[in-house]
Amino acid sequence: MKLRLLLLVLLFTSAAKSGDLRKLKFLFRPDFSKKSIQASVLQTWQFAQADTFSLFLGEGLRLDSIRHPTGFTWKQTGRKIACSVNSAGRYNIQLHYSGKPAAAKNPPWDGGLVWRKDPSGEDWLGVSCQGQGAHIWWPAPPDHLQEADTVEFTSIYPSNLFFKGNGRMTNDWKTSDVRTTTWQTTYPINLYNITVNIADYAHYDEKLQRADGSVLEISYYPLRVNLDKAKKQFQQTIPMLKCFENAFGNYPCSRDGFSVVETAYAGMEHQGAIGYGNGYKDGYGGADYSGVGILFDFIL
């Protein structure tokens, strides 16, 4: 029985994961008034032999163009983009797309972009897509087995706001009207964990000094109107991290730091930009659904 289960897992894995997705490089521009986007993603794939794979693009989005090297062919049928490579090698494929991706009705359980206003009336954008998959807002493989080794994500957006993405910020500049910010991960990341958070964020940092002498950098991005609440509630972060690191070892994405960003939904494990929307209350928004008692902030 154990051998049969192992064979089934291997067959599923080999069938679902064709090729190796090495890098993703996004350029993303939202239009808050129209709830639409203009974007591109440069995908770097590695193949050991001639192969085929598929990308999918969510409802409301259109594929504007694909730039690709010799040896790569593609055909779009509805939401599916069937791709082929005629030999082993590394392929850089840049897909330009635009439109109105699905808006999440009940995030994070219902996927899509999350267009909201904060309590001050400022624009607030997020994303959640674990259930449906990343293709709901960009041309992506359909399965959760595929990961990118690194992601670089640049957003162009109104200068009065701030974009928090996965990983560490590598570039940030603005004019009177427009701001451009880039974030990059240095660890493999599941595709549904790639995120966008654009809002009127405040920002502050602290550090966790470990017993082994290493330091974990911790960053917080609450809405500006909630900064005082965040500084009080997030005092739980370092004790929480010490507890987990004592039990399981160091936080596994130390190079990218540990970041918490406020979202308009309960929360998501967006690697390097952990979504937090628990209302700065202990338990689940002040409630105890687990029966263990309201001892700490369950979402944090």
PDB file of C-alpha atoms in Angstrom:
ATOM      1  CA  MET A   1       0.000   0.000   0.000  1.00  0.00           C
ATOM      2  CA  LYS A   2       2.807   2.427   0.935  1.00  0.00           C
ATOM      3  CA  LEU A   3       4.622   1.733  -2.340  1.00  0.00           C
ATOM      4  CA  ARG A   4       1.455   2.325  -4.352  1.00  0.00           C
ATOM      5  CA  LEU A   5       0.852   5.666  -2.605  1.00  0.00           C
ATOM      6  CA  LEU A   6       4.436   6.701  -3.277  1.00  0.00           C
ATOM      7  CA  LEU A   7       4.082   5.852  -6.978  1.00  0.00           C
ATOM      8  CA  LEU A   8       0.862   7.866  -7.186  1.00  0.00           C
ATOM      9  CA  VAL A   9       2.560  10.880  -5.603  1.00  0.00           C
ATOM     10  CA  LEU A  10       5.505  10.617  -8.015  1.00  0.00           C
ATOM     11  CA  LEU A  11       3.214  10.290 -11.022  1.00  0.00           C
ATOM     12  CA  PHE A  12       1.131  13.266  -9.944  1.00  0.00           C
ATOM     13  CA  THR A  13       4.197  15.393  -9.291  1.00  0.00           C
ATOM     14  CA  SER A  14       5.842  14.584 -12.612  1.00  0.00           C
ATOM     15  CA  ALA A  15       2.618  15.183 -14.510  1.00  0.00           C
ATOM     16  CA  ALA A  16       1.756  18.426 -12.745  1.00  0.00           C
ATOM     17  CA  LYS A  17       5.195  20.056 -12.778  1.00  0.00           C
ATOM     18  CA  SER A  18       6.660  20.395 -16.265  1.00  0.00           C
ATOM     19  CA  GLY A  19       9.861  22.384 -16.430  1.00  0.00           C
ATOM     20  CA  ASP A  20      11.350  24.450 -13.621  1.00  0.00           C
ATOM     21  CA  LEU A  21      10.239  28.046 -13.082  1.00  0.00           C
ATOM     22  CA  ARG A  22      13.396  29.894 -12.059  1.00  0.00           C
ATOM     23  CA  LYS A  23      12.549  33.615 -11.989  1.00  0.00           C
ATOM     24  CA  LEU A  24       9.605  35.970 -12.208  1.00  0.00           C
ATOM     25  CA  LYS A  25       9.925  39.692 -12.889  1.00  0.00           C
ATOM     26  CA  PHE A  26       6.734  41.762 -12.698  1.00  0.00           C
ATOM     27  CA  LEU A  27       5.846  45.287 -13.746  1.00  0.00           C
ATOM     28  CA  PHE A  28       2.409  46.136 -12.342  1.00  0.00           C
ATOM     29  CA  ARG A  29       0.344  49.310 -12.658  1.00  0.00           C
ATOM     30  CA  PRO A  30      -3.111  49.489 -11.040  1.00  0.00           C
ATOM     31  CA  ASP A  31      -5.854  51.968 -11.924  1.00  0.00           C
ATOM     32  CA  PHE A  32      -7.834  52.488  -8.724  1.00  0.00           C
ATOM     33  CA  SER A  33     -10.645  54.428 -10.383  1.00  0.00           C
ATOM     34  CA  LYS A  34     -11.333  51.689 -12.955  1.00  0.00           C
ATOM     35  CA  LYS A  35     -10.237  48.718 -10.791  1.00  0.00           C
ATOM     36  CA  SER A  36      -8.086  47.585 -13.675  1.00  0.00           C
ATOM     37  CA  ILE A  37      -4.402  46.815 -14.255  1.00  0.00           C
ATOM     38  CA  GLN A  38      -1.710  47.034 -16.914  1.00  0.00           C
ATOM     39  CA  ALA A  39       1.116  44.616 -16.296  1.00  0.00           C
ATOM     40  CA  SER A  40       3.825  42.340 -17.598  1.00  0.00           C
ATOM     41  CA  VAL A  41       5.675  39.345 -16.199  1.00  0.00           C
ATOM     42  CA  LEU A  42       9.012  38.011 -17.418  1.00  0.00           C
ATOM     43  CA  GLN A  43       9.158  34.278 -16.712  1.00  0.00           C
ATOM     44  CA  THR A  44      12.431  32.337 -16.804  1.00  0.00           C
ATOM     45  CA  TRP A  45      11.936  28.577 -17.308  1.00  0.00           C
ATOM     46  CA  GLN A  46      14.504  25.783 -17.367  1.00  0.00           C
ATOM     47  CA  PHE A  47      13.807  22.602 -19.359  1.00  0.00           C
ATOM     48  CA  ALA A  48      15.848  19.398 -19.468  1.00  0.00           C
ATOM     49  CA  GLN A  49      14.318  18.386 -22.797  1.00  0.00           C
ATOM     50  CA  ALA A  50      11.675  19.372 -25.342  1.00  0.00           C
ATOM     51  CA  ASP A  51       8.440  19.765 -23.443  1.00  0.00           C
ATOM     52  CA  THR A  52       5.029  21.380 -23.191  1.00  0.00           C
ATOM     53  CA  PHE A  53       3.380  23.326 -20.388  1.00  0.00           C
ATOM     54  CA  SER A  54       0.336  25.518 -19.836  1.00  0.00           C
ATOM     55  CA  LEU A  55      -0.347  28.936 -18.403  1.00  0.00           C
ATOM     56  CA  PHE A  56      -3.784  30.235 -17.504  1.00  0.00           C
ATOM     57  CA  LEU A  57      -5.129  33.787 -17.376  1.00  0.00           C
ATOM     58  CA  GLY A  58      -8.126  34.710 -15.239  1.00  0.00           C
ATOM     59  CA  GLU A  59     -11.466  36.054 -16.368  1.00  0.00           C
ATOM     60  CA  GLY A  60     -11.457  39.766 -17.100  1.00  0.00           C
ATOM     61  CA  LEU A  61      -7.840  39.771 -18.268  1.00  0.00           C
ATOM     62  CA  ARG A  62      -6.513  39.763 -21.829  1.00  0.00           C
ATOM     63  CA  LEU A  63      -3.144  38.672 -23.120  1.00  0.00           C
ATOM     64  CA  ASP A  64      -1.758  41.614 -25.107  1.00  0.00           C
ATOM     65  CA  SER A  65       1.478  40.042 -26.369  1.00  0.00           C
ATOM     66  CA  ILE A  66       4.240  37.516 -25.685  1.00  0.00           C
ATOM     67  CA  ARG A  67       7.920  38.141 -26.381  1.00  0.00           C
ATOM     68  CA  HIS A  68       9.830  34.880 -26.599  1.00  0.00           C
ATOM     69  CA  PRO A  69      13.023  33.297 -27.980  1.00  0.00           C
ATOM     70  CA  THR A  70      13.468  30.943 -30.896  1.00  0.00           C
ATOM     71  CA  GLY A  71      12.319  27.433 -30.084  1.00  0.00           C
ATOM     72  CA  PHE A  72       9.289  28.535 -28.078  1.00  0.00           C
ATOM     73  CA  THR A  73       5.758  28.408 -29.518  1.00  0.00           C
ATOM     74  CA  TRP A  74       2.376  29.153 -27.990  1.00  0.00           C
ATOM     75  CA  LYS A  75      -1.340  29.140 -28.714  1.00  0.00           C
ATOM     76  CA  GLN A  76      -4.154  30.670 -26.692  1.00  0.00           C
ATOM     77  CA  THR A  77      -7.537  28.973 -26.431  1.00  0.00           C
ATOM     78  CA  GLY A  78      -9.876  30.797 -24.116  1.00  0.00           C
ATOM     79  CA  ARG A  79      -8.132  31.219 -20.749  1.00  0.00           C
ATOM     80  CA  LYS A  80      -5.450  28.603 -21.533  1.00  0.00           C
ATOM     81  CA  ILE A  81      -2.072  29.453 -23.083  1.00  0.00           C
ATOM     82  CA  ALA A  82      -0.514  26.216 -24.403  1.00  0.00           C
ATOM     83  CA  CYS A  83       3.281  26.515 -24.625  1.00  0.00           C
ATOM     84  CA  SER A  84       5.978  24.331 -26.201  1.00  0.00           C
ATOM     85  CA  VAL A  85       9.765  24.309 -26.211  1.00  0.00           C
ATOM     86  CA  ASN A  86      11.607  22.315 -28.857  1.00  0.00           C
ATOM     87  CA  SER A  87      14.816  21.600 -26.907  1.00  0.00           C
ATOM     88  CA  ALA A  88      16.462  21.709 -23.494  1.00  0.00           C
ATOM     89  CA  GLY A  89      17.594  25.070 -22.196  1.00  0.00           C
ATOM     90  CA  ARG A  90      16.604  28.254 -20.428  1.00  0.00           C
ATOM     91  CA  TYR A  91      13.758  30.317 -21.895  1.00  0.00           C
ATOM     92  CA  ASN A  92      12.817  33.919 -21.062  1.00  0.00           C
ATOM     93  CA  ILE A  93       9.168  34.587 -21.873  1.00  0.00           C
ATOM     94  CA  GLN A  94       7.659  38.039 -21.309  1.00  0.00           C
ATOM     95  CA  LEU A  95       3.873  38.227 -21.197  1.00  0.00           C
ATOM     96  CA  HIS A  96       2.056  41.572 -21.370  1.00  0.00           C
ATOM     97  CA  TYR A  97      -1.510  41.554 -20.069  1.00  0.00           C
ATOM     98  CA  SER A  98      -4.206  43.976 -18.911  1.00  0.00           C
ATOM     99  CA  GLY A  99      -7.838  44.318 -17.920  1.00  0.00           C
ATOM    100  CA  LYS A 100     -10.014  43.881 -14.838  1.00  0.00           C
ATOM    101  CA  PRO A 101      -9.055  40.803 -12.815  1.00  0.00           C
ATOM    102  CA  ALA A 102     -11.659  39.196 -10.588  1.00  0.00           C
ATOM    103  CA  ALA A 103     -12.428  41.197  -7.468  1.00  0.00           C
ATOM    104  CA  ALA A 104     -12.464  39.083  -4.307  1.00  0.00           C
ATOM    105  CA  LYS A 105     -15.954  38.953  -2.794  1.00  0.00           C
ATOM    106  CA  ASN A 106     -14.961  37.355   0.521  1.00  0.00           C
ATOM    107  CA  PRO A 107     -11.162  37.339   0.843  1.00  0.00           C
ATOM    108  CA  PRO A 108      -9.084  35.381   1.673  1.00  0.00           C
ATOM    109  CA  TRP A 109     -11.545  32.506   1.115  1.00  0.00           C
ATOM    110  CA  ASP A 110     -12.701  33.946  -2.214  1.00  0.00           C
ATOM    111  CA  GLY A 111      -9.794  34.921  -4.447  1.00  0.00           C
ATOM    112  CA  GLY A 112      -9.008  37.994  -6.472  1.00  0.00           C
ATOM    113  CA  LEU A 113      -7.839  41.571  -6.100  1.00  0.00           C
ATOM    114  CA  VAL A 114      -9.124  43.350  -3.013  1.00  0.00           C
ATOM    115  CA  TRP A 115     -10.027  46.964  -3.829  1.00  0.00           C
ATOM    116  CA  ARG A 116     -10.958  48.905  -0.686  1.00  0.00           C
ATOM    117  CA  LYS A 117     -10.817  52.306   1.002  1.00  0.00           C
ATOM    118  CA  ASP A 118      -9.098  52.677   4.357  1.00  0.00           C
ATOM    119  CA  PRO A 119     -10.791  54.493   7.282  1.00  0.00           C
ATOM    120  CA  SER A 120      -9.343  57.781   6.010  1.00  0.00           C
ATOM    121  CA  GLY A 121     -10.790  57.269   2.537  1.00  0.00           C
ATOM    122  CA  GLU A 122      -7.451  56.428   0.892  1.00  0.00           C
ATOM    123  CA  ASP A 123      -7.156  53.690  -1.742  1.00  0.00           C
ATOM    124  CA  TRP A 124      -6.166  50.253  -0.453  1.00  0.00           C
ATOM    125  CA  LEU A 125      -5.275  47.296  -2.687  1.00  0.00           C
ATOM    126  CA  GLY A 126      -4.451  43.698  -1.806  1.00  0.00           C
ATOM    127  CA  VAL A 127      -4.707  40.213  -3.281  1.00  0.00           C
ATOM    128  CA  SER A 128      -5.589  36.701  -2.116  1.00  0.00           C
ATOM    129  CA  CYS A 129      -5.628  33.689  -4.423  1.00  0.00           C
ATOM    130  CA  GLN A 130      -4.794  30.489  -2.541  1.00  0.00           C
ATOM    131  CA  GLY A 131      -8.070  28.784  -3.445  1.00  0.00           C
ATOM    132  CA  GLN A 132      -8.238  29.571  -7.171  1.00  0.00           C
ATOM    133  CA  GLY A 133      -4.516  29.969  -7.874  1.00  0.00           C
ATOM    134  CA  ALA A 134      -2.249  32.798  -9.023  1.00  0.00           C
ATOM    135  CA  HIS A 135      -3.648  32.761 -12.578  1.00  0.00           C
ATOM    136  CA  ILE A 136      -6.650  34.685 -11.280  1.00  0.00           C
ATOM    137  CA  TRP A 137      -4.537  37.878 -11.590  1.00  0.00           C
ATOM    138  CA  TRP A 138      -1.501  37.018 -13.758  1.00  0.00           C
ATOM    139  CA  PRO A 139      -0.631  34.383 -16.446  1.00  0.00           C
ATOM    140  CA  ALA A 140       0.535  31.513 -14.236  1.00  0.00           C
ATOM    141  CA  PRO A 141       0.846  27.720 -14.154  1.00  0.00           C
ATOM    142  CA  PRO A 142      -2.331  26.109 -12.771  1.00  0.00           C
ATOM    143  CA  ASP A 143      -0.794  23.960 -10.035  1.00  0.00           C
ATOM    144  CA  HIS A 144       0.464  24.680  -6.511  1.00  0.00           C
ATOM    145  CA  LEU A 145       3.551  22.480  -6.954  1.00  0.00           C
ATOM    146  CA  GLN A 146       5.412  25.037  -9.059  1.00  0.00           C
ATOM    147  CA  GLU A 147       7.569  27.595  -7.236  1.00  0.00           C
ATOM    148  CA  ALA A 148       9.778  30.420  -8.445  1.00  0.00           C
ATOM    149  CA  ASP A 149      13.348  30.538  -7.110  1.00  0.00           C
ATOM    150  CA  THR A 150      13.166  34.330  -6.924  1.00  0.00           C
ATOM    151  CA  VAL A 151      10.596  37.046  -7.648  1.00  0.00           C
ATOM    152  CA  GLU A 152      11.206  40.691  -8.482  1.00  0.00           C
ATOM    153  CA  PHE A 153       8.056  42.812  -8.363  1.00  0.00           C
ATOM    154  CA  THR A 154       7.847  46.467  -9.403  1.00  0.00           C
ATOM    155  CA  SER A 155       4.667  48.497  -9.042  1.00  0.00           C
ATOM    156  CA  ILE A 156       3.905  51.967 -10.405  1.00  0.00           C
ATOM    157  CA  TYR A 157       1.164  53.694  -8.405  1.00  0.00           C
ATOM    158  CA  PRO A 158      -0.015  57.033  -6.893  1.00  0.00           C
ATOM    159  CA  SER A 159       2.741  58.766  -4.924  1.00  0.00           C
ATOM    160  CA  ASN A 160       0.615  59.341  -1.802  1.00  0.00           C
ATOM    161  CA  LEU A 161       0.526  55.560  -1.191  1.00  0.00           C
ATOM    162  CA  PHE A 162       3.144  52.857  -0.578  1.00  0.00           C
ATOM    163  CA  PHE A 163       3.593  49.385  -2.098  1.00  0.00           C
ATOM    164  CA  LYS A 164       4.700  46.489   0.111  1.00  0.00           C
ATOM    165  CA  GLY A 165       5.641  43.327  -1.752  1.00  0.00           C
ATOM    166  CA  ASN A 166       7.394  40.070  -0.891  1.00  0.00           C
ATOM    167  CA  GLY A 167      10.954  40.124   0.379  1.00  0.00           C
ATOM    168  CA  ARG A 168      13.225  43.162   0.577  1.00  0.00           C
ATOM    169  CA  MET A 169      12.860  46.532  -1.116  1.00  0.00           C
ATOM    170  CA  THR A 170      15.531  47.093  -3.773  1.00  0.00           C
ATOM    171  CA  ASN A 171      14.308  50.355  -5.353  1.00  0.00           C
ATOM    172  CA  ASP A 172      11.975  53.209  -4.445  1.00  0.00           C
ATOM    173  CA  TRP A 173      11.573  56.598  -6.053  1.00  0.00           C
ATOM    174  CA  LYS A 174       8.722  59.019  -6.678  1.00  0.00           C
ATOM    175  CA  THR A 175       7.664  62.177  -8.421  1.00  0.00           C
ATOM    176  CA  SER A 176       4.856  64.481  -7.331  1.00  0.00           C
ATOM    177  CA  ASP A 177       2.288  62.107  -8.838  1.00  0.00           C
ATOM    178  CA  VAL A 178       3.789  58.647  -9.277  1.00  0.00           C
ATOM    179  CA  ARG A 179       5.821  56.287  -7.107  1.00  0.00           C
ATOM    180  CA  THR A 180       7.786  53.252  -8.325  1.00  0.00           C
ATOM    181  CA  THR A 181       8.833  50.576  -5.824  1.00  0.00           C
ATOM    182  CA  THR A 182      10.549  47.209  -6.306  1.00  0.00           C
ATOM    183  CA  TRP A 183      10.687  44.229  -3.923  1.00  0.00           C
ATOM    184  CA  GLN A 184      12.634  40.992  -4.370  1.00  0.00           C
ATOM    185  CA  THR A 185      12.651  37.558  -2.732  1.00  0.00           C
ATOM    186  CA  THR A 186      15.750  35.386  -2.346  1.00  0.00           C
ATOM    187  CA  TYR A 187      14.008  32.101  -1.443  1.00  0.00           C
ATOM    188  CA  PRO A 188      11.741  29.792  -3.478  1.00  0.00           C
ATOM    189  CA  ILE A 189       8.163  31.019  -3.182  1.00  0.00           C
ATOM    190  CA  ASN A 190       4.847  29.356  -3.920  1.00  0.00           C
ATOM    191  CA  LEU A 191       2.997  31.262  -6.630  1.00  0.00           C
ATOM    192  CA  TYR A 192      -0.136  31.943  -4.580  1.00  0.00           C
ATOM    193  CA  ASN A 193       2.086  33.671  -1.990  1.00  0.00           C
ATOM    194  CA  ILE A 194       3.141  36.417  -4.410  1.00  0.00           C
ATOM    195  CA  THR A 195       1.270  39.493  -3.255  1.00  0.00           C
ATOM    196  CA  VAL A 196       0.529  43.178  -3.781  1.00  0.00           C
ATOM    197  CA  ASN A 197      -0.276  45.570  -0.931  1.00  0.00           C
ATOM    198  CA  ILE A 198      -0.732  49.252  -1.814  1.00  0.00           C
ATOM    199  CA  ALA A 199      -2.118  51.670   0.763  1.00  0.00           C
ATOM    200  CA  ASP A 200      -1.328  54.658   2.958  1.00  0.00           C
ATOM    201  CA  TYR A 201       1.041  52.579   5.080  1.00  0.00           C
ATOM    202  CA  ALA A 202       3.186  53.650   7.991  1.00  0.00           C
ATOM    203  CA  HIS A 203       6.390  51.713   8.634  1.00  0.00           C
ATOM    204  CA  TYR A 204       8.601  50.850  11.564  1.00  0.00           C
ATOM    205  CA  ASP A 205      11.234  48.199  12.333  1.00  0.00           C
ATOM    206  CA  GLU A 206      12.684  46.196  15.179  1.00  0.00           C
ATOM    207  CA  LYS A 207      15.224  43.372  15.529  1.00  0.00           C
ATOM    208  CA  LEU A 208      15.251  39.933  17.118  1.00  0.00           C
ATOM    209  CA  GLN A 209      18.630  39.140  18.653  1.00  0.00           C
ATOM    210  CA  ARG A 210      19.063  35.367  18.674  1.00  0.00           C
ATOM    211  CA  ALA A 211      21.087  33.260  21.080  1.00  0.00           C
ATOM    212  CA  ASP A 212      23.392  32.201  18.215  1.00  0.00           C
ATOM    213  CA  GLY A 213      24.366  35.825  17.614  1.00  0.00           C
ATOM    214  CA  SER A 214      22.374  36.285  14.393  1.00  0.00           C
ATOM    215  CA  VAL A 215      19.799  39.039  13.986  1.00  0.00           C
ATOM    216  CA  LEU A 216      16.371  38.781  12.342  1.00  0.00           C
ATOM    217  CA  GLU A 217      15.088  42.068  10.949  1.00  0.00           C
ATOM    218  CA  ILE A 218      11.381  42.636  11.560  1.00  0.00           C
ATOM    219  CA  SER A 219       9.276  45.201   9.663  1.00  0.00           C
ATOM    220  CA  TYR A 220       5.691  46.352  10.141  1.00  0.00           C
ATOM    221  CA  TYR A 221       3.418  48.100   7.646  1.00  0.00           C
ATOM    222  CA  PRO A 222       0.144  49.081   9.355  1.00  0.00           C
ATOM    223  CA  LEU A 223      -2.260  51.579   7.866  1.00  0.00           C
ATOM    224  CA  ARG A 224      -1.121  55.027   8.944  1.00  0.00           C
ATOM    225  CA  VAL A 225      -4.330  55.548  10.913  1.00  0.00           C
ATOM    226  CA  ASN A 226      -3.614  52.341  12.893  1.00  0.00           C
ATOM    227  CA  LEU A 227       0.053  52.956  13.741  1.00  0.00           C
ATOM    228  CA  ASP A 228      -0.495  53.364  17.494  1.00  0.00           C
ATOM    229  CA  LYS A 229      -2.653  50.212  17.650  1.00  0.00           C
ATOM    230  CA  ALA A 230       0.004  48.283  15.719  1.00  0.00           C
ATOM    231  CA  LYS A 231       2.846  49.319  18.005  1.00  0.00           C
ATOM    232  CA  LYS A 232       0.865  48.039  20.980  1.00  0.00           C
ATOM    233  CA  GLN A 233      -0.432  44.796  19.446  1.00  0.00           C
ATOM    234  CA  PHE A 234       2.760  43.782  17.667  1.00  0.00           C
ATOM    235  CA  GLN A 235       4.688  43.710  20.938  1.00  0.00           C
ATOM    236  CA  GLN A 236       3.669  40.034  20.783  1.00  0.00           C
ATOM    237  CA  THR A 237       5.805  39.417  17.679  1.00  0.00           C
ATOM    238  CA  ILE A 238       9.230  38.883  19.235  1.00  0.00           C
ATOM    239  CA  PRO A 239       7.958  36.580  22.030  1.00  0.00           C
ATOM    240  CA  MET A 240       6.000  34.629  19.407  1.00  0.00           C
ATOM    241  CA  LEU A 241       9.057  34.265  17.143  1.00  0.00           C
ATOM    242  CA  LYS A 242      11.237  33.211  20.072  1.00  0.00           C
ATOM    243  CA  CYS A 243       8.700  30.536  20.969  1.00  0.00           C
ATOM    244  CA  PHE A 244       8.562  29.111  17.443  1.00  0.00           C
ATOM    245  CA  GLU A 245      12.314  29.342  16.861  1.00  0.00           C
ATOM    246  CA  ASN A 246      12.958  27.539  20.137  1.00  0.00           C
ATOM    247  CA  ALA A 247      10.661  24.703  19.022  1.00  0.00           C
ATOM    248  CA  PHE A 248      11.377  24.503  15.277  1.00  0.00           C
ATOM    249  CA  GLY A 249      14.597  26.365  14.524  1.00  0.00           C
ATOM    250  CA  ASN A 250      15.238  29.765  12.985  1.00  0.00           C
ATOM    251  CA  TYR A 251      12.643  31.472  10.801  1.00  0.00           C
ATOM    252  CA  PRO A 252      13.404  29.957   7.373  1.00  0.00           C
ATOM    253  CA  CYS A 253      13.440  33.165   5.275  1.00  0.00           C
ATOM    254  CA  SER A 254      15.883  35.196   7.354  1.00  0.00           C
ATOM    255  CA  ARG A 255      17.589  36.956   4.420  1.00  0.00           C
ATOM    256  CA  ASP A 256      14.278  38.487   3.386  1.00  0.00           C
ATOM    257  CA  GLY A 257      13.353  39.450   6.946  1.00  0.00           C
ATOM    258  CA  PHE A 258      10.043  39.001   8.737  1.00  0.00           C
ATOM    259  CA  SER A 259       7.382  41.490   7.606  1.00  0.00           C
ATOM    260  CA  VAL A 260       3.780  42.031   8.632  1.00  0.00           C
ATOM    261  CA  VAL A 261       1.502  44.173   6.451  1.00  0.00           C
ATOM    262  CA  GLU A 262      -2.076  45.203   7.231  1.00  0.00           C
ATOM    263  CA  THR A 263      -4.704  43.801   4.868  1.00  0.00           C
ATOM    264  CA  ALA A 264      -8.434  44.341   4.356  1.00  0.00           C
ATOM    265  CA  TYR A 265      -9.068  40.643   5.055  1.00  0.00           C
ATOM    266  CA  ALA A 266      -8.271  38.312   7.966  1.00  0.00           C
ATOM    267  CA  GLY A 267      -4.758  37.402   6.839  1.00  0.00           C
ATOM    268  CA  MET A 268      -2.571  35.254   4.585  1.00  0.00           C
ATOM    269  CA  GLU A 269       0.837  33.596   4.834  1.00  0.00           C
ATOM    270  CA  HIS A 270       2.251  35.752   2.013  1.00  0.00           C
ATOM    271  CA  GLN A 271       5.937  34.945   2.361  1.00  0.00           C
ATOM    272  CA  GLY A 272       7.963  38.036   3.243  1.00  0.00           C
ATOM    273  CA  ALA A 273       4.809  40.209   3.417  1.00  0.00           C
ATOM    274  CA  ILE A 274       2.549  38.392   5.862  1.00  0.00           C
ATOM    275  CA  GLY A 275      -1.028  39.637   5.586  1.00  0.00           C
ATOM    276  CA  TYR A 276      -2.589  40.749   8.884  1.00  0.00           C
ATOM    277  CA  GLY A 277      -6.228  41.838   9.265  1.00  0.00           C
ATOM    278  CA  ASN A 278      -7.232  40.780  12.781  1.00  0.00           C
ATOM    279  CA  GLY A 279      -8.282  44.229  13.938  1.00  0.00           C
ATOM    280  CA  TYR A 280      -5.408  44.482  16.461  1.00  0.00           C
ATOM    281  CA  LYS A 281      -7.249  42.159  18.816  1.00  0.00           C
ATOM    282  CA  ASP A 282      -6.316  38.893  20.496  1.00  0.00           C
ATOM    283  CA  GLY A 283      -7.971  35.624  19.491  1.00  0.00           C
ATOM    284  CA  TYR A 284      -9.694  35.788  16.103  1.00  0.00           C
ATOM    285  CA  GLY A 285     -10.825  39.391  16.007  1.00  0.00           C
ATOM    286  CA  GLY A 286     -11.522  39.216  19.747  1.00  0.00           C
ATOM    287  CA  ALA A 287     -13.297  35.829  19.599  1.00  0.00           C
ATOM    288  CA  ASP A 288     -12.155  32.386  20.754  1.00  0.00           C
ATOM    289  CA  TYR A 289     -13.161  29.838  18.098  1.00  0.00           C
ATOM    290  CA  SER A 290     -10.573  27.271  19.221  1.00  0.00           C
ATOM    291  CA  GLY A 291     -11.726  26.783  22.786  1.00  0.00           C
ATOM    292  CA  VAL A 292      -8.236  27.265  24.256  1.00  0.00           C
ATOM    293  CA  GLY A 293      -8.943  30.783  25.493  1.00  0.00           C
ATOM    294  CA  ILE A 294      -7.982  34.207  24.184  1.00  0.00           C
ATOM    295  CA  LEU A 295      -4.308  34.081  25.065  1.00  0.00           C
ATOM    296  CA  PHE A 296      -2.697  35.901  22.119  1.00  0.00           C
ATOM    297  CA  ASP A 297      -3.337  37.228  18.620  1.00  0.00           C
ATOM    298  CA  PHE A 298      -4.103  34.042  16.645  1.00  0.00           C
ATOM    299  CA  ILE A 299      -3.590  35.616  13.205  1.00  0.00           C
ATOM    300  CA  LEU A 300      -0.224  37.164  14.137  1.00  0.00           C
TER     301      LEU A 300
END
